[in-house]
Structures are given as C-alpha cells and as structure tokens.
XYZ file of C-alpha atoms in Angstrom:
562
model
C 12.784 10.249 10.121
C 14.605 13.495 9.799
C 13.410 16.710 11.012
C 12.239 19.519 8.451
C 15.735 21.284 9.360
C 17.927 18.353 8.403
C 15.971 16.251 6.013
C 16.980 18.005 2.594
C 20.754 18.564 4.051
C 21.342 15.024 4.848
C 19.219 13.910 1.165
C 21.414 16.292 -0.550
C 24.439 15.083 1.188
C 23.814 11.401 0.245
C 22.484 12.060 -3.067
C 25.147 14.425 -4.413
C 28.277 12.561 -2.599
C 30.335 10.972 -5.476
C 30.917 7.134 -4.801
C 34.247 5.663 -4.402
C 33.503 2.656 -6.282
C 32.166 4.555 -9.016
C 30.247 7.206 -10.648
C 27.444 8.524 -9.357
C 24.339 8.848 -12.102
C 22.876 11.350 -10.147
C 23.528 14.187 -12.547
C 23.692 16.808 -9.418
C 25.901 14.714 -7.641
C 28.856 16.644 -6.730
C 32.636 15.756 -8.915
C 34.739 17.970 -6.246
C 34.384 17.685 -2.635
C 36.238 17.987 0.500
C 35.611 16.115 3.952
C 36.807 16.923 7.318
C 39.932 14.615 6.992
C 40.608 16.037 3.736
C 41.243 19.788 4.755
C 44.180 20.954 6.309
C 43.852 22.224 10.180
C 44.591 26.185 10.021
C 44.756 26.299 13.423
C 46.832 23.921 14.407
C 49.158 22.874 11.591
C 51.727 21.540 13.749
C 49.343 19.143 15.477
C 48.142 18.226 11.788
C 51.235 17.181 10.320
C 52.013 15.528 13.431
C 48.441 13.312 13.110
C 49.279 12.907 9.627
C 53.267 11.487 10.401
C 51.776 9.863 13.408
C 48.984 7.546 10.855
C 52.311 6.993 7.682
C 54.639 5.669 10.869
C 51.711 3.732 12.496
C 50.954 2.388 9.067
C 54.657 1.522 7.959
C 55.175 0.066 11.725
C 52.057 -2.393 10.963
C 53.455 -3.149 7.383
C 56.895 -4.311 9.413
C 54.999 -6.132 11.759
C 52.848 -7.776 9.151
C 55.955 -9.012 7.472
C 57.732 -10.112 10.338
C 54.748 -12.235 11.431
C 54.529 -13.341 7.748
C 58.097 -14.995 7.742
C 57.412 -16.582 11.224
C 54.206 -18.470 10.475
C 56.042 -19.516 6.980
C 58.983 -20.969 9.222
C 56.434 -22.667 11.604
C 54.414 -24.076 9.038
C 50.542 -24.171 8.864
C 49.003 -23.075 12.222
C 45.532 -22.594 11.068
C 43.294 -25.039 9.082
C 41.728 -22.106 6.746
C 45.763 -22.478 5.203
C 45.851 -26.441 5.120
C 44.446 -27.539 1.602
C 41.567 -29.543 1.508
C 41.826 -33.512 1.908
C 42.228 -35.285 -1.729
C 38.938 -36.891 -2.682
C 40.507 -40.168 -3.075
C 41.975 -40.544 -0.062
C 41.012 -42.134 3.371
C 43.582 -40.776 5.704
C 42.970 -37.819 7.270
C 45.748 -34.906 7.454
C 47.002 -34.595 11.286
C 48.431 -31.592 12.708
C 50.544 -31.829 15.872
C 48.394 -28.570 17.231
C 49.559 -28.662 20.532
C 53.172 -28.408 19.286
C 52.577 -25.543 16.918
C 50.131 -23.947 19.350
C 53.339 -23.572 22.074
C 55.512 -22.579 19.290
C 53.151 -19.897 18.145
C 52.887 -18.601 21.454
C 56.277 -18.285 21.958
C 56.911 -16.716 18.741
C 53.885 -14.382 18.966
C 55.416 -13.471 22.505
C 59.174 -12.823 21.393
C 57.147 -10.919 18.569
C 55.340 -8.671 20.362
C 58.235 -8.025 23.001
C 60.475 -6.930 19.693
C 57.833 -5.166 18.123
C 57.349 -3.178 21.487
C 61.254 -2.621 22.308
C 61.732 -1.199 19.102
C 58.226 0.750 18.954
C 59.440 2.642 21.920
C 63.081 3.296 21.577
C 62.012 4.606 17.994
C 59.258 6.342 19.443
C 61.720 7.998 22.134
C 64.237 8.804 19.407
C 62.543 10.330 16.647
C 59.747 12.590 18.382
C 62.388 15.603 18.706
C 62.787 14.474 14.941
C 59.013 14.250 14.359
C 58.584 17.845 16.109
C 61.675 19.288 13.986
C 60.101 17.722 10.899
C 56.439 19.174 11.501
C 57.486 22.803 12.077
C 59.587 22.712 9.274
C 57.118 21.130 7.176
C 54.450 23.541 8.780
C 56.574 26.526 7.708
C 57.379 25.348 4.338
C 53.860 23.998 3.251
C 51.069 26.749 2.565
C 48.145 26.703 4.077
C 45.101 25.838 1.575
C 42.812 28.698 1.698
C 39.586 28.612 -0.185
C 40.522 30.852 -3.208
C 37.898 32.922 -5.630
C 39.056 30.174 -8.354
C 38.313 27.335 -5.840
C 35.189 28.326 -5.067
C 34.282 29.053 -8.693
C 35.515 25.312 -9.947
C 32.784 24.252 -6.879
C 29.781 25.946 -8.017
C 30.124 26.240 -11.704
C 32.278 22.952 -12.277
C 31.159 20.419 -9.394
C 28.764 18.745 -11.495
C 27.859 17.621 -14.839
C 24.192 18.942 -15.241
C 25.736 22.625 -15.275
C 27.113 22.150 -18.934
C 23.451 23.562 -19.023
C 24.526 26.778 -17.922
C 25.431 27.434 -21.198
C 21.908 27.931 -21.809
C 21.864 31.228 -19.440
C 23.387 33.769 -21.097
C 21.673 31.678 -24.448
C 18.754 32.566 -22.610
C 19.430 36.465 -22.241
C 20.977 36.612 -25.990
C 17.903 35.200 -27.585
C 15.563 37.602 -25.548
C 16.990 40.731 -26.433
C 17.574 39.620 -30.210
C 13.509 39.144 -30.124
C 13.815 35.873 -31.868
C 10.773 32.962 -31.978
C 9.005 33.384 -28.509
C 8.897 29.520 -28.716
C 13.114 29.756 -29.134
C 13.024 32.273 -26.225
C 10.920 30.000 -23.874
C 12.962 26.657 -24.034
C 16.118 27.998 -23.992
C 15.313 29.800 -20.603
C 13.548 26.864 -19.646
C 16.377 24.834 -19.963
C 18.649 27.311 -17.990
C 16.481 27.307 -15.104
C 17.356 23.708 -14.424
C 20.507 24.016 -13.399
C 20.558 27.201 -12.018
C 17.793 25.304 -9.645
C 20.283 23.204 -8.668
C 23.057 25.774 -7.824
C 20.990 27.930 -5.754
C 20.105 24.370 -3.446
C 24.330 24.181 -3.540
C 24.649 27.751 -2.214
C 21.729 27.410 0.263
C 23.412 24.374 1.436
C 26.971 25.815 1.642
C 25.590 29.077 3.823
C 23.555 26.670 6.188
C 27.233 24.632 7.465
C 28.394 28.278 8.014
C 25.595 29.789 10.154
C 24.695 26.760 12.425
C 22.333 23.949 12.753
C 18.979 26.312 13.596
C 19.630 28.884 11.544
C 21.036 26.992 8.533
C 17.613 24.403 8.543
C 15.339 27.323 8.849
C 17.680 28.525 5.216
C 17.208 24.691 3.765
C 13.398 24.781 5.068
C 12.419 28.366 3.877
C 14.756 27.822 0.154
C 13.589 24.529 -0.661
C 10.878 25.715 -3.403
C 12.362 29.160 -3.559
C 12.376 28.507 -7.376
C 8.773 27.795 -7.611
C 8.011 31.106 -5.896
C 9.864 33.086 -7.882
C 8.336 31.529 -10.374
C 4.950 32.205 -9.539
C 5.634 35.703 -8.418
C 6.726 36.758 -11.920
C 3.564 34.995 -13.348
C 1.634 37.096 -10.848
C 3.231 40.245 -11.719
C 2.194 39.306 -15.890
C -1.111 38.391 -14.750
C -0.936 34.547 -15.751
C -3.158 33.466 -13.151
C -3.633 30.171 -14.830
C -0.312 29.306 -15.200
C 0.584 30.773 -11.046
C -2.353 28.274 -9.617
C -1.530 25.253 -12.471
C 2.154 25.421 -11.730
C 1.618 25.446 -7.923
C -1.302 22.199 -7.669
C 1.290 20.868 -10.386
C 4.262 21.096 -8.104
C 2.704 19.209 -5.243
C 1.221 16.954 -7.494
C 5.106 15.955 -9.198
C 6.532 15.701 -5.673
C 3.502 13.153 -4.548
C 3.016 11.051 -7.562
C 5.647 11.467 -9.637
C 8.907 11.865 -7.553
C 7.403 9.448 -4.836
C 6.203 6.622 -7.388
C 10.025 6.787 -8.755
C 11.358 6.440 -5.358
C 9.001 3.584 -4.410
C 9.669 1.957 -7.823
C 13.159 2.377 -8.231
C 13.904 1.840 -4.545
C 11.950 -1.837 -4.159
C 12.832 -3.000 -7.710
C 16.097 -4.962 -5.808
C 14.319 -5.120 -2.302
C 10.953 -7.040 -1.194
C 9.508 -3.797 1.019
C 10.896 -0.895 2.188
C 10.252 1.101 5.509
C 9.754 4.408 6.696
C 8.234 6.438 9.760
C 4.683 6.306 9.281
C 3.844 8.344 11.920
C 5.941 11.116 10.591
C 4.610 10.480 7.417
C 0.882 10.326 7.974
C 1.585 13.325 10.112
C 2.740 15.222 6.361
C -0.293 13.765 4.905
C -2.813 15.107 7.258
C -1.483 18.433 6.934
C -1.681 18.052 3.078
C -5.228 16.852 3.638
C -5.896 20.177 5.397
C -4.390 22.020 2.476
C -6.776 20.514 0.075
C -9.555 21.605 2.483
C -8.426 25.016 2.501
C -8.678 24.689 -1.450
C -12.190 23.051 -1.742
C -13.863 24.966 0.392
C -13.247 28.832 -1.249
C -13.415 27.014 -4.473
C -17.041 25.853 -3.675
C -18.000 28.997 -1.708
C -16.999 31.071 -4.699
C -19.402 28.403 -6.874
C -22.469 28.425 -4.804
C -22.143 32.409 -4.323
C -21.000 34.118 -7.596
C -24.328 32.737 -9.777
C -26.395 34.387 -7.649
C -26.164 38.575 -7.820
C -27.660 39.360 -5.003
C -25.401 37.282 -2.567
C -21.928 38.221 -4.300
C -22.589 41.651 -3.838
C -22.990 41.347 -0.205
C -20.410 38.444 -0.152
C -16.998 39.082 -0.297
C -15.089 36.196 -1.632
C -11.575 37.274 -1.718
C -11.507 37.792 1.815
C -12.163 33.957 2.630
C -9.244 33.101 0.643
C -6.711 36.077 2.784
C -8.157 35.263 5.820
C -7.741 30.820 4.889
C -3.944 32.255 3.453
C -3.494 33.842 6.904
C -4.709 30.536 8.973
C -2.440 28.050 6.784
C 0.708 30.130 7.753
C 0.175 30.162 10.743
C -0.430 26.475 10.811
C 3.262 25.687 8.881
C 4.575 27.725 11.579
C 2.853 25.177 14.165
C 4.513 22.699 11.720
C 7.864 24.155 12.426
C 7.475 24.136 15.843
C 6.058 20.471 16.014
C 9.454 19.320 14.428
C 12.003 21.414 15.672
C 11.057 21.803 19.132
C 7.932 19.671 20.931
C 8.453 16.689 18.668
C 12.111 15.977 18.194
C 12.684 12.430 19.177
C 9.909 11.010 17.438
C 11.286 12.725 13.843
C 14.725 11.142 15.199
C 13.545 7.566 15.363
C 15.345 5.154 12.814
C 13.511 2.894 10.364
C 14.010 -0.673 9.606
C 15.988 -1.080 6.296
C 14.559 -3.052 3.678
C 15.537 -7.107 2.980
C 17.488 -7.372 -0.408
C 15.337 -9.154 -2.810
C 16.783 -12.779 -2.914
C 18.027 -15.073 -6.307
C 16.001 -17.969 -7.000
C 18.112 -20.593 -5.669
C 18.653 -24.175 -7.990
C 18.358 -27.684 -6.980
C 20.884 -29.116 -5.133
C 22.513 -25.930 -4.886
C 22.612 -26.515 -0.598
C 24.329 -29.917 -0.674
C 26.859 -28.654 -2.804
C 27.249 -25.630 -0.466
C 27.545 -27.941 2.466
C 30.187 -30.253 0.351
C 32.273 -26.897 -0.265
C 32.134 -26.517 3.186
C 33.483 -29.863 4.432
C 36.138 -29.874 1.830
C 37.884 -27.235 3.296
C 36.480 -24.052 1.860
C 35.064 -22.650 5.373
C 38.352 -20.363 5.944
C 37.774 -18.751 2.785
C 34.611 -18.289 2.912
C 34.755 -16.686 6.289
C 37.399 -14.647 5.119
C 35.191 -13.105 2.341
C 32.125 -12.712 4.380
C 34.394 -11.010 6.916
C 35.873 -8.955 4.049
C 32.300 -8.028 2.809
C 31.345 -6.860 6.083
C 34.218 -4.405 6.603
C 33.699 -2.989 3.139
C 29.741 -2.706 4.029
C 30.880 -0.968 7.399
C 32.916 1.553 5.597
C 30.450 2.487 2.905
C 27.935 3.408 6.000
C 31.096 5.571 7.756
C 31.785 7.093 3.956
C 27.716 7.797 4.119
C 27.916 9.138 7.541
C 31.174 11.197 6.862
C 30.829 15.002 8.016
C 30.958 17.329 5.020
C 32.305 20.711 5.727
C 31.798 24.089 3.654
C 33.836 24.311 0.443
C 32.328 27.789 0.204
C 33.245 30.476 2.362
C 30.083 32.998 3.766
C 30.661 35.559 0.891
C 31.330 33.051 -1.756
C 27.881 31.579 -0.392
C 26.162 34.394 -0.448
C 27.264 35.857 -3.988
C 26.434 32.035 -5.351
C 22.808 32.236 -3.722
C 22.358 36.042 -4.722
C 23.706 35.385 -8.560
C 21.210 31.901 -8.788
C 18.015 33.970 -7.502
C 18.649 36.733 -9.560
C 19.361 34.740 -12.837
C 16.352 32.558 -11.778
C 14.113 35.728 -11.618
C 15.286 37.137 -15.149
C 14.916 33.926 -16.902
C 11.737 32.953 -15.118
C 10.779 36.366 -16.539
C 11.544 35.532 -20.243
C 10.030 32.528 -19.833
C 6.941 33.550 -18.753
C 7.006 36.709 -21.294
C 6.882 34.047 -24.044
C 4.143 31.661 -22.666
C 1.332 33.265 -25.354
C 3.589 31.610 -28.183
C 3.971 28.150 -26.562
C 0.720 27.521 -24.904
C -2.882 28.932 -25.445
C -6.028 28.317 -28.251
C -4.697 27.025 -31.278
C -0.952 26.504 -30.214
C -1.196 23.123 -29.803
C -0.590 23.230 -25.881
C -2.970 23.919 -23.262
C -1.708 26.573 -20.157
C -3.108 24.067 -18.107
C -1.071 21.155 -18.674
C 2.175 23.696 -19.218
C 1.675 24.660 -15.673
C 0.635 21.679 -14.106
C 2.881 19.395 -15.854
C 6.204 21.160 -17.675
C 6.831 23.910 -15.288
C 6.830 22.035 -12.331
C 9.808 20.217 -13.717
C 11.965 23.149 -13.903
C 12.112 23.650 -10.122
C 12.037 20.755 -9.063
C 14.090 18.745 -11.115
C 17.431 18.592 -8.525
C 14.912 17.406 -5.720
C 13.375 14.822 -7.795
C 17.035 13.203 -8.209
C 17.855 13.708 -4.906
C 14.604 11.825 -3.608
C 15.012 8.960 -5.718
C 18.576 8.729 -5.479
C 18.317 8.184 -1.680
C 15.693 5.766 -2.101
C 17.770 3.836 -4.174
C 20.042 3.666 -1.119
C 17.351 2.431 1.320
C 17.038 5.723 3.056
C 13.072 6.184 2.442
C 12.849 8.573 5.246
C 15.166 11.042 3.414
C 12.925 10.483 0.416
C 9.420 10.874 1.507
C 10.888 13.611 3.407
C 11.861 15.648 0.162
C 8.975 14.684 -1.602
C 5.833 14.849 0.514
C 8.032 17.587 2.633
C 7.928 20.060 -0.256
C 4.836 19.757 -1.209
C 3.847 20.687 2.249
C 5.738 23.633 1.929
C 4.014 24.481 -1.290
C 0.454 23.713 0.534
C 1.270 25.972 3.487
C 3.908 28.294 2.222
C 4.184 29.327 -0.962
C 0.679 29.679 -2.159
C -0.351 31.258 0.945
C 1.968 33.896 0.483
C 1.453 33.994 -3.592
C -2.206 34.664 -2.475
C -1.048 37.530 0.212
C 1.689 38.840 -2.539
C -1.011 39.066 -4.899
C -3.773 40.989 -2.250
C -0.762 43.859 -1.686
C 0.230 44.406 -5.229
C -3.492 45.167 -6.305
C -4.372 41.555 -7.921
C -7.417 40.342 -6.184
C -7.887 37.680 -8.789
C -5.254 35.646 -7.021
C -7.028 33.742 -4.852
C -7.279 30.379 -3.368
C -10.299 29.761 -5.954
C -9.413 27.083 -8.164
C -10.653 25.515 -10.984
C -12.776 22.480 -10.104
C -10.362 20.144 -12.098
C -7.471 21.006 -10.036
C -8.840 20.699 -7.085
C -10.264 17.377 -7.744
C -6.879 15.913 -9.303
C -5.106 17.136 -5.965
C -7.574 15.447 -3.850
C -7.304 12.124 -5.440
C -3.715 12.219 -5.269
C -3.476 13.254 -1.768
C -6.413 10.398 -0.574
C -4.209 8.080 -2.731
C -1.298 8.784 -1.220
C -2.489 8.852 2.541
C -3.794 5.189 1.525
C -0.324 3.788 0.580
C 1.499 5.594 3.211
C -0.509 4.196 5.921
C 1.268 0.715 6.975
C 4.943 2.557 6.629
C 5.928 -0.105 3.840
C 6.801 0.376 0.330
C 7.603 -1.785 -2.364
C 7.638 -1.357 -6.366
C 4.105 -2.279 -7.284
C 2.880 1.265 -5.450
C 5.316 3.173 -7.172
C 4.030 1.882 -10.160
C 0.092 2.936 -9.308
C 1.493 6.451 -7.907
C 3.042 7.025 -11.369
C 0.207 5.526 -13.470
C -2.242 8.048 -11.587
C 0.345 10.930 -12.873
C 0.048 9.718 -16.309
C -3.541 9.739 -16.249
C -3.340 13.038 -14.899
C -0.766 14.373 -17.443
C -2.951 13.077 -20.791
C -6.352 14.702 -19.122
C -4.223 17.756 -19.003
C -2.995 18.072 -22.332
C -6.445 17.928 -23.505
C -8.307 19.918 -21.025
C -9.430 23.045 -23.150
C -8.227 26.530 -21.594
C-alpha cells in the first residue's frame, strides 16, 4: 500500500504510461512522455556524450564478441545438448559425444577468445580514449541542449492523450452559452468540456509536484485530488442549488466506492483467481468513511426530531451542529494525513502479495505429451523460452518502476494548472446555470439523479480510468488507494469545507442535514465495502456485487421525486 501523498502520483504514472508493446486502452494515457534516460544532461553534456558513446562502443564490442564466439562454436562443432537435433524415433543407437575433448577444446578456445577480446579492448580503449574525449567535446559544442520550449509544453498538455479531442467542447461551451442557445445544449456541451479539463488539471498537478519536492508535492496531490468536485460544488452553492451540491458530493463517494472499486475488482479479477491488498490500510480508510457517515446521520436525525417541535426548534440552533461537526471532520482529516505521512509510514509501504493468474483447463494427456516432448530433446528450447519470458517480465517490471521526470517547467505547470482551474470554473458555472433546463419537475430527469449519478462522472472520469487500469495490472493497493482515498477526501475535506464556505457567504441552508434517501444509500454502500475488503482479497464476483448495488441506487435515484 502507498501513502496518500504518493498514491495518485504512482497510480497516474502506472495508468498513463503508454506501453512499449502496444497502445494503452486508457483514454488519459500520455502518448508523449520523457524518462530519465531519454533526456540530455544539460549540466554535464560531455559526460552524457561519453556515456552514450561508451554504451554504443560496448554494444559494438559485444556484437564482435558474439560473432567470434559463433564462429568458434561452428568450428568446434556442437558443444551443448540443446544444439543437438533430437534423436530419430526409429533409431535405437543413442548419439555419443566426446564431451571431454569438446570441453577441453571449448575451454581452450574460450580462454584464447577471452585473451584476444581483453587485449583488443584494452588497446582500443587506450588508443581511442583521447579521440572519444575530442569527439564528445566537439559533439557537445555542435549539439544543442534540448530545452523545454513553450511549444513542447503545449504539445504535452494539449496533445498528450487522445481524450483531449474533447477540449474542442471548451470554446464551444463558451459560444453556446453567450449565444443564449437552448439550455439543454449549453448543459451538455459544458458537461463534456469538463471531462478533459479534469484530466488536464490532474496532469498539471502531477508535473508541478515533481518540481516542488516529495512532501509538498504529495500534499499538492492530496489537496487537488478532488478539486473539480469542490469547484462544481462551490458554483452550485453560489447559485443556491443545494440539492445539486449535496447529491453531487454523496454521488462522488458512491461512484468511487461502488462503481470504481467494483470495476477494479471485476476487471482485475477476470484474469486472476484472487487479488490481494493491504487489509489494514483499507480498513483504516473504511473506518474513516464510517465516521463520515455518522457525521451525516447524527445531524440529519437531529434535525428530523427537533424541527417538528416548534418550542424546541426555537431554542436549538441545528446549523451550529453542522458547523461544529465540519470543523471536527477537518481536524480528523489532518490527523489522517499525520498518520500516513509521519507516524505509520512503514505500514503504508508494506508490499502486497501478487495475485495468481487464472490457468487454462488442461486437456487429458497433455502432461504425458509434454514429458515426451521434453524427453525428445526439447528441453533446451523450452528452457531458453522460459528464460526469455523471465527476462521480458523483468523488463516490464523495470519499465513500470522507471522514474519519470517532468516535461513541464514550473511556470508551465503553474500556467496549465491555473488555466485548467479557471476553465473548469467557467464551464461548471455555465452547466449549473442551465440545470433547470435539464432536471426538475416535468423534465423527465430528477435533480437527485443528476447530482447523484451524472455529475460525479465529470470530476472523476480521469481517476476512474486510472484506478481501473492499475487494477488490471494487479496493483490493487493503488486502485483501492485511489477509490477509497478519494471518497475519504470528499467526506473529510470537501464536504465540511463546503459547509464552512456556505456559512461564510451567508447560505445557512448548506449543512450536514441530508436527505434520508442519500444517507441511507451511503450507509449501505460503506457497510458493503467494509464487508468485502475485510479479508484483504478480491475477486470478480465481489466486483459484480458492488456494481449491481450502484445500479440499484441509480434506478432508485432516477424515479426519486424532487
């Protein structure tokens, strides 16, 4: 499991990185990326040129050695059983090899070959070293240092992933809004525009976090992880769309707990028997969610019992309960950060067990045929194939652990972050202004369904794809960290912060007293998640249960009256 300051960073790096073998199905995968090996060392260009030339020279020497060794093996004849053809099925005489003679010849040949290669390498290094230095210095003078230009940064931000084609909806959203077209058109266009802007905001946050250090970068990732939900919530709060504010926050938690985690369990468990994750960390996050549900149930029940009595309602300020509870939740969130970043770092860094891949059904007699094939002389080829697969798997693991370097400057990341935030604010304002044209009485779509199901898709689309992608790569700690961690941030940070902002701007109706239906479905969701993650294992059936629960809630929200 990973700490909250590194969960989303590692998950994005794993999910957004384009695979070398093929294309990444994730629509937010970055097609253009730089790693440490691909960048030119600007501080030490000569050393970079020397290392590059040395690698090329070593590869050439290795190729010459392989060629000499191949010629030597051809002259000496077969020296390994793997190079011998399999014996004929009809032949009763085994093939005999003078292994002692061949071994002596091979040893002497290898020794002479080693001496020739060593002498050649030493002499060439002594003769070519001054030339290499001159060549490197000349190359460093001629070669321009690849600086990060504004055009390069623009390409990384705008053309980095194919989902950014939806950025065309951003100017279209401005156009249809100021042209005063149909409210449904304005809502739909700006709804689509927020999807790529949310991914751009996450990308800019990730790039800026690489520049400012691990601690500050981690806090930046943790703070901006749910920035879109906060922006949409504030816009709806200013417009006094309280139903949209409350349902969208509850819906974001539901979508992360049920839809996202359900898809992670299902798609990750299709090709594996079981997947494992850090149960202690997962249960800690689930316990915090249980606290968040309690912070909603208590004010809701309190208002239901107090307000019907006029005598008591005049004496009790129910809004003060919500504000005090919000301050307590923010304090709990601070303790949660301290728990992960300082006091229990080791617990969050414990690696999890990898899931066993699902094996195909073995046909009768397959084992006997395999043993016969090995006895016929295929052991060498099979061993080589196994060794090759092992090397490829190790290479894939190295590629995943490859350190990423920023491709945006600090100024470029700040500009991208600020621009995406401003555009999200404008598009969300245009969208909220036209909610009445889409949902409401007689519109065929309730505000509860809009806030509980549709709006959470806008802000969480990029994180949804990230979590599902890493789950399919058997990195369940990252997947659960993104899903449950995002719900925890909404419950302990975004929700109480929205209540306090409403208090500041004079909207007293924004409190922690929610609709009974919303609180009930959130309670059931947290309860189900606590049951399923209790054993630290997941499979596709558990994922189906979570997605089915989310579907039932969506149907209920669709028919729920305003």
